[in-house]
Short mmCIF file of C-alpha atoms and ligand atoms in Angstrom, two decimals:
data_model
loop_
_atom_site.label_atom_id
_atom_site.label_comp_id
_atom_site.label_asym_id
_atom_site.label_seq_id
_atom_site.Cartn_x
_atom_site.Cartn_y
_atom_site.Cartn_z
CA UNK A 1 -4.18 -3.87 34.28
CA UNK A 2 -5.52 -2.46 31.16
CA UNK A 3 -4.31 -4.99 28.38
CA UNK A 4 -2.06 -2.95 25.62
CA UNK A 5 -3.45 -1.31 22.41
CA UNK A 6 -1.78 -2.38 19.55
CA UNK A 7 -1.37 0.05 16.70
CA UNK A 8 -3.26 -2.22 14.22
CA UNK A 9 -5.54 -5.41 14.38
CA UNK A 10 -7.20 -7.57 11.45
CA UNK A 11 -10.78 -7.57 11.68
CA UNK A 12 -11.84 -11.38 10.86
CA UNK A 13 -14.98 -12.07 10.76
CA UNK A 14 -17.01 -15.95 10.74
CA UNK A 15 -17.34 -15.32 6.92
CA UNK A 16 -13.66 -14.56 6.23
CA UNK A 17 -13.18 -18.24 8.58
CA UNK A 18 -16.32 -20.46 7.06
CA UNK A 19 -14.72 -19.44 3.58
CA UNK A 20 -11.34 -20.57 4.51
CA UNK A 21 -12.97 -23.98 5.85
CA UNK A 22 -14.72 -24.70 2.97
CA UNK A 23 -11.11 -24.17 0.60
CA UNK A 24 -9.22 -26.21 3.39
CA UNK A 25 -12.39 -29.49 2.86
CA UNK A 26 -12.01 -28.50 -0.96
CA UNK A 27 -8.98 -30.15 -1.36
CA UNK A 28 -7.64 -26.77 -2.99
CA UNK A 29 -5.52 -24.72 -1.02
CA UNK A 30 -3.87 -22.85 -3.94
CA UNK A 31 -4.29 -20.38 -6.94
CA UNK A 32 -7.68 -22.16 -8.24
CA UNK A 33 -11.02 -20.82 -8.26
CA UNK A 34 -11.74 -18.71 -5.22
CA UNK A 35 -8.83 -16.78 -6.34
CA UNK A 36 -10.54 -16.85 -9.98
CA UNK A 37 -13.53 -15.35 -7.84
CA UNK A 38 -11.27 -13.18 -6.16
CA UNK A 39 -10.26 -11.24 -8.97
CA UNK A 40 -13.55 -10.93 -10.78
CA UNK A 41 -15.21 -9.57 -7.65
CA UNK A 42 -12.11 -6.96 -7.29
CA UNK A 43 -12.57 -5.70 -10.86
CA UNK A 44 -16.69 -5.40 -9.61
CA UNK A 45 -15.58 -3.37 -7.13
CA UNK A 46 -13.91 -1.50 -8.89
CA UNK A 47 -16.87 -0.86 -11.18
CA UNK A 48 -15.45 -1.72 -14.10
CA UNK A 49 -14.42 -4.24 -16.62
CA UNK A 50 -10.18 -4.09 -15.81
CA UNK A 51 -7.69 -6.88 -15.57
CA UNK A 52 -6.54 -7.98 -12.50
CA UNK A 53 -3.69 -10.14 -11.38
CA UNK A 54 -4.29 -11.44 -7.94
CA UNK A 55 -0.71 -12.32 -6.26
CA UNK A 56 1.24 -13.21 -2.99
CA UNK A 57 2.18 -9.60 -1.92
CA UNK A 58 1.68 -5.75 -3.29
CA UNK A 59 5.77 -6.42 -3.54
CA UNK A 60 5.56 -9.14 -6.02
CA UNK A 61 2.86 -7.02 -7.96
CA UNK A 62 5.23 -4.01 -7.82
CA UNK A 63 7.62 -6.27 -9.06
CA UNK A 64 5.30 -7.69 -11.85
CA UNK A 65 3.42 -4.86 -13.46
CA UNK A 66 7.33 -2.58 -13.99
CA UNK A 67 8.67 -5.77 -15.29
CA UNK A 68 5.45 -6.54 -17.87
CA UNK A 69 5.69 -2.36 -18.41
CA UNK A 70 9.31 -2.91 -19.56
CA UNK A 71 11.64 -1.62 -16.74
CA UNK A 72 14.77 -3.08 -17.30
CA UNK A 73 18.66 -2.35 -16.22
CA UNK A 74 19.58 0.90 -16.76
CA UNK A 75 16.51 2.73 -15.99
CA UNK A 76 15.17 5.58 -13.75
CA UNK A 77 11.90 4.98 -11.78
CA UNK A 78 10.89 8.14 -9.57
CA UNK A 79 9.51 7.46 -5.95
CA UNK A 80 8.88 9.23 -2.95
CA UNK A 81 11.28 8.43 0.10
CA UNK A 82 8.65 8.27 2.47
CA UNK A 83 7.69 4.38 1.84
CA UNK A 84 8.25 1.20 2.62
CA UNK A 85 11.13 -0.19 1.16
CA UNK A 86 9.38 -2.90 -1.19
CA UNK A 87 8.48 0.43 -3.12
CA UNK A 88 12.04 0.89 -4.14
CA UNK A 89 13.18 -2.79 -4.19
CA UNK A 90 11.04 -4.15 -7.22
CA UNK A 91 12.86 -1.21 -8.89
CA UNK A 92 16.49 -2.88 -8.03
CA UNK A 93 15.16 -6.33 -8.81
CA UNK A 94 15.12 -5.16 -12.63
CA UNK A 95 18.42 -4.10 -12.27
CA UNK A 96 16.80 -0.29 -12.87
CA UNK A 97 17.63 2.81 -10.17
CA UNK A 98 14.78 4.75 -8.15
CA UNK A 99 15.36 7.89 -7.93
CA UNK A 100 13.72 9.85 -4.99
CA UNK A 101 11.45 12.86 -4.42
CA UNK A 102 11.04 14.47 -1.19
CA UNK A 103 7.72 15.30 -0.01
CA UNK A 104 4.63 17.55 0.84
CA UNK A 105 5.20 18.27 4.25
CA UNK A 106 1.32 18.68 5.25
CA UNK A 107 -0.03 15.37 3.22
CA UNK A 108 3.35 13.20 3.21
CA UNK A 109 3.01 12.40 0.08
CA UNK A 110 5.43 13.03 -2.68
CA UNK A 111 6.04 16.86 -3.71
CA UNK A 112 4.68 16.85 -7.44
CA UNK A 113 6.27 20.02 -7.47
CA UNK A 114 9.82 18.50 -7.31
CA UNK A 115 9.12 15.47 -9.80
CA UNK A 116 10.33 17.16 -13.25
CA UNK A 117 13.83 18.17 -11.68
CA UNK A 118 13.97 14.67 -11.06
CA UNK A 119 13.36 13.50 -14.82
CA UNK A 120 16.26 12.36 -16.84
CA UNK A 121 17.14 10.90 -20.32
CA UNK A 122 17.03 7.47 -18.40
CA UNK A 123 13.57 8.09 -16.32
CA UNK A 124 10.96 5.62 -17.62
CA UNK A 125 8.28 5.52 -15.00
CA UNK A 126 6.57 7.06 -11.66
CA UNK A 127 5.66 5.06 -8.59
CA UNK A 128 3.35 7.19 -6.29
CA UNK A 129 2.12 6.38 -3.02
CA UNK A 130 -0.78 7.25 -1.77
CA UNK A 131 0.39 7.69 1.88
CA UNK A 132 -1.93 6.42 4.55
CA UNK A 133 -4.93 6.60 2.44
CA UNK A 134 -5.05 10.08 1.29
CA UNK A 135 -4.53 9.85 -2.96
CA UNK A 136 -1.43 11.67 -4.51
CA UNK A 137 -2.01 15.06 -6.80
CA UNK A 138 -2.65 12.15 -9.63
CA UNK A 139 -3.65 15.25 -11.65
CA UNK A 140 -0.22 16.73 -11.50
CA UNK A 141 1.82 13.04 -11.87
CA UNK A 142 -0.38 11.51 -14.64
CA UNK A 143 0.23 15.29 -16.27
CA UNK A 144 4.12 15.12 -15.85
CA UNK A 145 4.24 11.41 -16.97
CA UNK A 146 2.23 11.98 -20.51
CA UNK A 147 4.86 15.03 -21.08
CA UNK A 148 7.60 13.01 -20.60
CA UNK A 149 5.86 9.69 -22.06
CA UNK A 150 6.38 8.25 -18.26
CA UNK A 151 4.53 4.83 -17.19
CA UNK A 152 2.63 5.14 -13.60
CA UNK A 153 2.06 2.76 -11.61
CA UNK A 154 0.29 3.35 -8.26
CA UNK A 155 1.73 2.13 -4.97
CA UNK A 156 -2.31 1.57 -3.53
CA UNK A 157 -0.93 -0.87 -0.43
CA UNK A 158 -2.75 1.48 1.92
CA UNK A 159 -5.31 2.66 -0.66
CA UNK A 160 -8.64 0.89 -0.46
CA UNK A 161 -10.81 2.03 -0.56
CA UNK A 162 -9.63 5.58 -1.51
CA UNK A 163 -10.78 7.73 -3.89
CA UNK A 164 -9.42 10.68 -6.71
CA UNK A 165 -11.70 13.21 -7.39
CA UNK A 166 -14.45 10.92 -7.22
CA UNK A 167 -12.98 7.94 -8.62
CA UNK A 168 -11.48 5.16 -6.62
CA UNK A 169 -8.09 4.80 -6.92
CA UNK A 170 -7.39 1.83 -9.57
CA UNK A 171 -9.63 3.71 -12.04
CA UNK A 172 -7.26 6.02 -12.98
CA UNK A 173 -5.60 6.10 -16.27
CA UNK A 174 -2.36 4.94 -15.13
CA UNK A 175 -0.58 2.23 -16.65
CA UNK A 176 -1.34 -0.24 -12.99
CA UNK A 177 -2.38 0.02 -9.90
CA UNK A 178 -1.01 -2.63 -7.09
CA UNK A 179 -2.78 -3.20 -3.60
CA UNK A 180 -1.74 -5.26 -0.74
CA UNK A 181 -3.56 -7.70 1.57
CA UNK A 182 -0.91 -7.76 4.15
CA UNK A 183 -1.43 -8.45 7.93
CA UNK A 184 -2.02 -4.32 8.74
CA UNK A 185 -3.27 -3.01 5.67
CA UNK A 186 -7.03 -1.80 5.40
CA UNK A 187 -8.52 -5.15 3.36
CA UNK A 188 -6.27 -8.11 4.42
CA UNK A 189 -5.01 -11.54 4.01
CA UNK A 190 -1.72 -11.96 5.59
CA UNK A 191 -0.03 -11.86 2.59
CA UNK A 192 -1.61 -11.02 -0.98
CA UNK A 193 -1.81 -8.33 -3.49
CA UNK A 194 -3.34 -7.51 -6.62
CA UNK A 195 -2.35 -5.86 -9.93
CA UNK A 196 -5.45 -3.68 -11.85
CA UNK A 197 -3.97 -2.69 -15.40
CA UNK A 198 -6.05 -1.64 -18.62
CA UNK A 199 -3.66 -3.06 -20.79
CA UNK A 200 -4.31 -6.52 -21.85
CA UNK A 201 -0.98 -7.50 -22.96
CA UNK A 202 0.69 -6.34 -19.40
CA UNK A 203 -2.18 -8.14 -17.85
CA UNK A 204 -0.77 -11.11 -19.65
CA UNK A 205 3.13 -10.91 -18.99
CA UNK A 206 2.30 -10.50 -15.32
CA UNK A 207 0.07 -13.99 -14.82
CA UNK A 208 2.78 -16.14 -17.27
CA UNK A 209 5.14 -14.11 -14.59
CA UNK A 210 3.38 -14.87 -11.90
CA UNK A 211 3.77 -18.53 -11.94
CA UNK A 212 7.33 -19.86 -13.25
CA UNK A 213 6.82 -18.11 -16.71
CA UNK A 214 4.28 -20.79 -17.41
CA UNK A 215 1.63 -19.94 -20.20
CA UNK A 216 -1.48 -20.80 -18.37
CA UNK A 217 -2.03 -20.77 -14.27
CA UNK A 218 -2.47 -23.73 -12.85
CA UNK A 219 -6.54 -23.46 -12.83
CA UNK A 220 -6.66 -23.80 -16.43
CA UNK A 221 -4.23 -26.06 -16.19
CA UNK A 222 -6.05 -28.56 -14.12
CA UNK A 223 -9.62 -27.96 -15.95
CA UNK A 224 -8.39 -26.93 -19.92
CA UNK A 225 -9.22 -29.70 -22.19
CA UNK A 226 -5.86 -30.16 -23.16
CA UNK A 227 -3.86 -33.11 -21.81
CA UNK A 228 -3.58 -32.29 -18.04
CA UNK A 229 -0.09 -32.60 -18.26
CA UNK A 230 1.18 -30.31 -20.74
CA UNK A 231 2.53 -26.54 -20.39
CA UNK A 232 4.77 -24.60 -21.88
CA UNK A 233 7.57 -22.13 -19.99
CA UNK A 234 8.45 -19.33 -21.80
CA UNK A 235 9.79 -17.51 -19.49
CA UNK A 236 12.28 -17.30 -16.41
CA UNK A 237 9.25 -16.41 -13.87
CA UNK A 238 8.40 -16.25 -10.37
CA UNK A 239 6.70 -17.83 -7.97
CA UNK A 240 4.14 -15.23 -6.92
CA UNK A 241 0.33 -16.52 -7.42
CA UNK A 242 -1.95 -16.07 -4.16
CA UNK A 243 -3.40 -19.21 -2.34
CA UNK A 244 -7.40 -19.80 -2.51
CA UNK A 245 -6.76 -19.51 1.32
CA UNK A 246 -5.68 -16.31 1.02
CA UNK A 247 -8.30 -15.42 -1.66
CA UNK A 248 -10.84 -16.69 0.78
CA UNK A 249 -10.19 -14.09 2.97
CA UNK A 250 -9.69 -11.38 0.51
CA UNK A 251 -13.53 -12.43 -1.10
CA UNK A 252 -15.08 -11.11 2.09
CA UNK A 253 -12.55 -8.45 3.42
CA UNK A 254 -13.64 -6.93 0.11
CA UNK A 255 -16.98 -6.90 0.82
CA UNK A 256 -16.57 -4.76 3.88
CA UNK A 257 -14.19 -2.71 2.41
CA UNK A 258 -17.00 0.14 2.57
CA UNK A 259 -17.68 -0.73 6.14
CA UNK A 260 -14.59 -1.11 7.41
CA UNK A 261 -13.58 2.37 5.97
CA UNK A 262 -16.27 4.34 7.66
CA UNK A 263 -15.17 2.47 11.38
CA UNK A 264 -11.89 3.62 10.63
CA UNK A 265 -13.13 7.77 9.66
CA UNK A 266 -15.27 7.49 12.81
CA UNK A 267 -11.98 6.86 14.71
CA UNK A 268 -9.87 9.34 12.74
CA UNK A 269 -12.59 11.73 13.09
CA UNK A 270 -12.66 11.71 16.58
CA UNK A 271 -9.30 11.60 17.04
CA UNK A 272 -8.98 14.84 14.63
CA UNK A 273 -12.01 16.52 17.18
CA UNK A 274 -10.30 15.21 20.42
CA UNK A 275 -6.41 15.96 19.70
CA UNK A 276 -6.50 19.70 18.34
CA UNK A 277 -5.38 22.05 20.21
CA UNK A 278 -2.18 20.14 20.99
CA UNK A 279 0.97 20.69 20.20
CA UNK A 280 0.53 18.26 17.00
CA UNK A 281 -0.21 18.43 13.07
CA UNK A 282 -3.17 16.36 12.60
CA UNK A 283 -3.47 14.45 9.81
CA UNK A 284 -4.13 16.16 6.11
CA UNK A 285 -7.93 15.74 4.70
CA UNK A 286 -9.26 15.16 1.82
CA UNK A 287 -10.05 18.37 -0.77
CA UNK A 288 -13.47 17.59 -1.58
CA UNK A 289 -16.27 14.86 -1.39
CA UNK A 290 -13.11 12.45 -1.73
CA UNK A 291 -12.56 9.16 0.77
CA UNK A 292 -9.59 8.52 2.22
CA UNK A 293 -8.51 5.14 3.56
CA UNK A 294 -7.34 6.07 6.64
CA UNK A 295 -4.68 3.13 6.67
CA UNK A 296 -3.20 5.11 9.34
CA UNK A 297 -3.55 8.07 11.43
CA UNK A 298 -0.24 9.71 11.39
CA UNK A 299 0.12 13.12 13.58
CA UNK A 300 3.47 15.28 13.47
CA UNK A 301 4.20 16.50 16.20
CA UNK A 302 4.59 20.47 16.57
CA UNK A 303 8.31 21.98 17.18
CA UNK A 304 6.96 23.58 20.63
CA UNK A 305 5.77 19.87 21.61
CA UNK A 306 7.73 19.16 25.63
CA UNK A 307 8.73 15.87 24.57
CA UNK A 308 10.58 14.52 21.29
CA UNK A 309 9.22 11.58 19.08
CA UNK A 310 10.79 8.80 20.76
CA UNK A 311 10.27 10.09 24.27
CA UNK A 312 6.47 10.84 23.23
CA UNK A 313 6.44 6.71 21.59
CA UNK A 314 8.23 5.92 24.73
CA UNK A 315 5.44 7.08 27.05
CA UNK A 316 2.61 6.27 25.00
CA UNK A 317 4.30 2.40 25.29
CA UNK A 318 4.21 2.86 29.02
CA UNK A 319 1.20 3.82 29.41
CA UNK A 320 -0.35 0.25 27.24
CA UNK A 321 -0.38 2.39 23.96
CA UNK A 322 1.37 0.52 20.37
CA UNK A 323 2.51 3.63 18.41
CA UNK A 324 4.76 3.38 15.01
CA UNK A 325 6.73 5.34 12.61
CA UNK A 326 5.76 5.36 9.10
CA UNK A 327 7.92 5.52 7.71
CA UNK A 328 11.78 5.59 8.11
CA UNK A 329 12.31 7.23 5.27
CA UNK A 330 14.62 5.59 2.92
CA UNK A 331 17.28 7.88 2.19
CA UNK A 332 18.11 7.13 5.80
CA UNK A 333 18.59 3.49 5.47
CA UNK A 334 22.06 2.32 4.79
CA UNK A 335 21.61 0.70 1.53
CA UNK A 336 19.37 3.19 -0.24
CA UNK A 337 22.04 6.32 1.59
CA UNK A 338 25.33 4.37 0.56
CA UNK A 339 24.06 2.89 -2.67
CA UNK A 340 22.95 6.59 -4.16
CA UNK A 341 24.90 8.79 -1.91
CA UNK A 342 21.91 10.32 -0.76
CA UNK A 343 22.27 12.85 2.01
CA UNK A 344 19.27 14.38 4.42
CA UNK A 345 19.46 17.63 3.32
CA UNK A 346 18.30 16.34 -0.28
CA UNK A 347 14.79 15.82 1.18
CA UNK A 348 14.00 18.66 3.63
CA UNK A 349 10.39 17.73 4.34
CA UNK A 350 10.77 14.09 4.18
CA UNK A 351 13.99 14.21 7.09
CA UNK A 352 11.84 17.30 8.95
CA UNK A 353 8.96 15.26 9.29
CA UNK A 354 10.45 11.97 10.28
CA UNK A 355 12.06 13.17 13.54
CA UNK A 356 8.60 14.43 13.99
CA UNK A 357 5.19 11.70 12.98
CA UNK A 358 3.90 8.97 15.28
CA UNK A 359 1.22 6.60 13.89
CA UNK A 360 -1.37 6.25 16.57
CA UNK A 361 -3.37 3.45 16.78
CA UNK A 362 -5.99 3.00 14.43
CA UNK A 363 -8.11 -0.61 13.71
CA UNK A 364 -11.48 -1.60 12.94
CA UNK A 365 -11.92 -3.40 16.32
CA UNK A 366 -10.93 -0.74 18.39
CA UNK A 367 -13.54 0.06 21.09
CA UNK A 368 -14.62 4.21 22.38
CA UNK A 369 -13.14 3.24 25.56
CA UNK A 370 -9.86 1.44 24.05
CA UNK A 371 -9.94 5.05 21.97
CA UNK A 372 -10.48 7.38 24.97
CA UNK A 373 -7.57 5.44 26.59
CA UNK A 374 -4.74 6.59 23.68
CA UNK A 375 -6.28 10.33 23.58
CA UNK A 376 -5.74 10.97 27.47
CA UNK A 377 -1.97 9.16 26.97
CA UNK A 378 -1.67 11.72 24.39
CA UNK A 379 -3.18 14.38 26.15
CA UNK A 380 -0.93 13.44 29.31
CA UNK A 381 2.29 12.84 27.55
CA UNK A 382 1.93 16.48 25.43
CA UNK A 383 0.61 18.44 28.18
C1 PLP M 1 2.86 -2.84 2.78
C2 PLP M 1 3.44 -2.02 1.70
C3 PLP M 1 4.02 -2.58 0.55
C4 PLP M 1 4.29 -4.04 0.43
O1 PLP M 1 3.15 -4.81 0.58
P1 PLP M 1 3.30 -6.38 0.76
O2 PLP M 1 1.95 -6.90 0.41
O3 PLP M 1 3.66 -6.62 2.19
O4 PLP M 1 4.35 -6.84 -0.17
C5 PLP M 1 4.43 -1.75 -0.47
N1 PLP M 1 4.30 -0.43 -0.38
C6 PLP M 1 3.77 0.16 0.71
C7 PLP M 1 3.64 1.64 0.75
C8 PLP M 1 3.35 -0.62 1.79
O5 PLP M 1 2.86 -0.03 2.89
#
């Protein structure tokens, strides 16, 4: 029996484990210097000189960076519905309202033709995401959001490495740009994140945030000359620093980031060569010379297709293949729907679509034959 193909794996290598060793001996399992390293070496990769704020999730950065930007009760933040919920949450932890924008049908991300009609006296910022991998029209957003003096703040969880006409995402001139390290995503650590901001003074308010509205982290804490003792709270904070465990991981996951993105084209690509012809949308591609991610694969499948989604996930399971949906869009969950009143028909592409995409598996580890085995259960199931 063939064993099953999960729709996503970690790829863990000896480094990623020798490094986590050495913090466990260290006596220093949390926010101290690998994390220190951590963040310098995400700002190199980056290629330039930028703050950044490692943390325990891409939701507590979320969180972090609209809070240090100024989001506060009563305010809009625009969003596309076709996320993960932690998008929208941060926004409701600041007692402000996301509004929602349906989106591009052909790159599932959100319609930048549809964000002005969202705009209102009360809209203060823009949360893209850059769905799968493939960047946002950044052009069109960071365009809307200096007209209507708008923060951004990029939703990168499945964006690295991914790139904007030529730049890597995190580069861009919004306001931050907050990645996570979770479990499935492209560069991972379980749990982690990271906040990349230009602006000093929000690069400050998010690490006094970060840990209990203290005014130094506990690294300087431990090693400042000052009496080893003494801090100062100055703020009702959280408790969202990252581990050196986790940063141990994220030190080398980082430095395959490069790698690991061209396994994960070679897949897509062949994937994109083997499935057309099918009764399926393959994924959108980039414009130009630009990378994508590929945090997943996502096909839609056509109108003419014999079976429906969850017959076609059904099958695929049967036949040892992981599938997933991604997303549920969240205009159809109960508390987004009930809270705003917000019906399917408000976000045509969005609803059309999600009756319609299957994530297929896509990992780093995944072997040809592993791969030939989901392209004939797609092959069988649509033909
Ligand atoms: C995974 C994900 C998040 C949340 O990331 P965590 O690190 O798990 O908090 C936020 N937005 C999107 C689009 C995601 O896929």
């Amino acid at each position: 029996m063939n064993k099953f193909i999960p729709f996503a794996l970690p790829d863990i290598g000896e480094e990623e484990i020798r490094e986590v060793v050495d913090s466990l001996s260290s006596g220093w399992l949390t926010t101290g210097p690998k994390t220190k390293r951590f963040e310098k070496e995400f700002s190199e990769f980056l290629g330039q000189d930028i703050e950044t704020i490692a943390v325990n999730s891409a939701t507590s950065g979320l969180h972090l960076a609209l809070e240090a930007l100024g989001i506060g009760p009563g305010d809009e933040v625009i969003t596309t519905t076709h996320t993960f919920t932690a998008t929208a949450e941060v926004v409701r932890y600041l007692g402000a309202d996301p509004v929602f924008v349906d989106i591009n049908l052909a790159t599932f991300n959100i319609d930048t033709t549809k964000i002005e009609a969202a705009i209102t006296p009360r809209t203060k910022a823009i949360v893209p995401v850059h769905f799968g991998g493939l960047a946002c029209d950044m052009q069109a957003i960071l365009e809307v959001a200096q007209k209507y003096n708008l923060k951004v703040v990029e939703d990168a969880a499945h964006a690295i490495p991914t790139t904007y006409q030529g730049q890597l995402i995190g580069n861009l001139s919004s306001d931050a740009t907050v990645y996570s390290f979770y479990a499935t995503k492209t560069v991972a650590t379980g749990e982690g994140g990271m906040i990349v901001t230009r602006h000093p003074e929000v690069a400050k308010r998010a690490r006094i945030m970060r840990l209990h509205g203290i005014n130094r982290d506990a690294f300087d804490r431990y090693t400042s000359t000052k009496p080893s003792w003494h801090y100062e709270v100055v703020a009702p904070g959280f408790k969202y620093n990252m581990t050196d465990i986790a940063a141990s991981l994220g030190i080398h996951q980082l430095k395959k980031a490069w790698l690991l993105q061209k396994k994960r084209a070679a897949i897509a690509n062949r994937y994109d060569a083997e499935l057309k012809g099918l009764p399926l949308h393959l994924p959108a591609k980039v414009v130009n010379d630009d990378i994508q991610s590929w945090h997943l694969y996502v096909i839609r499948l056509d109108d003419s297709a014999k079976v429906s989604r969850n017959t076609f996930i059904e099958q695929l399971a049967a036949k040892g293949v992981g599938c997933s949906v991604h997303y549920i869009p969240l205009h159809l969950h109960p508390y987004w729907r009930d809270t705003y009143k917000l019906r399917s028909e408000d976000f045509p592409c969005a609803s059309y679509a999600y009756e319609r995409i299957v994530s297929l598996p896509i990992y780093t580890k995944m072997t040809p034959a592993e791969q030939t085995r989901v392209i004939e259960a797609v092959k069988k199931t649509l033909t």
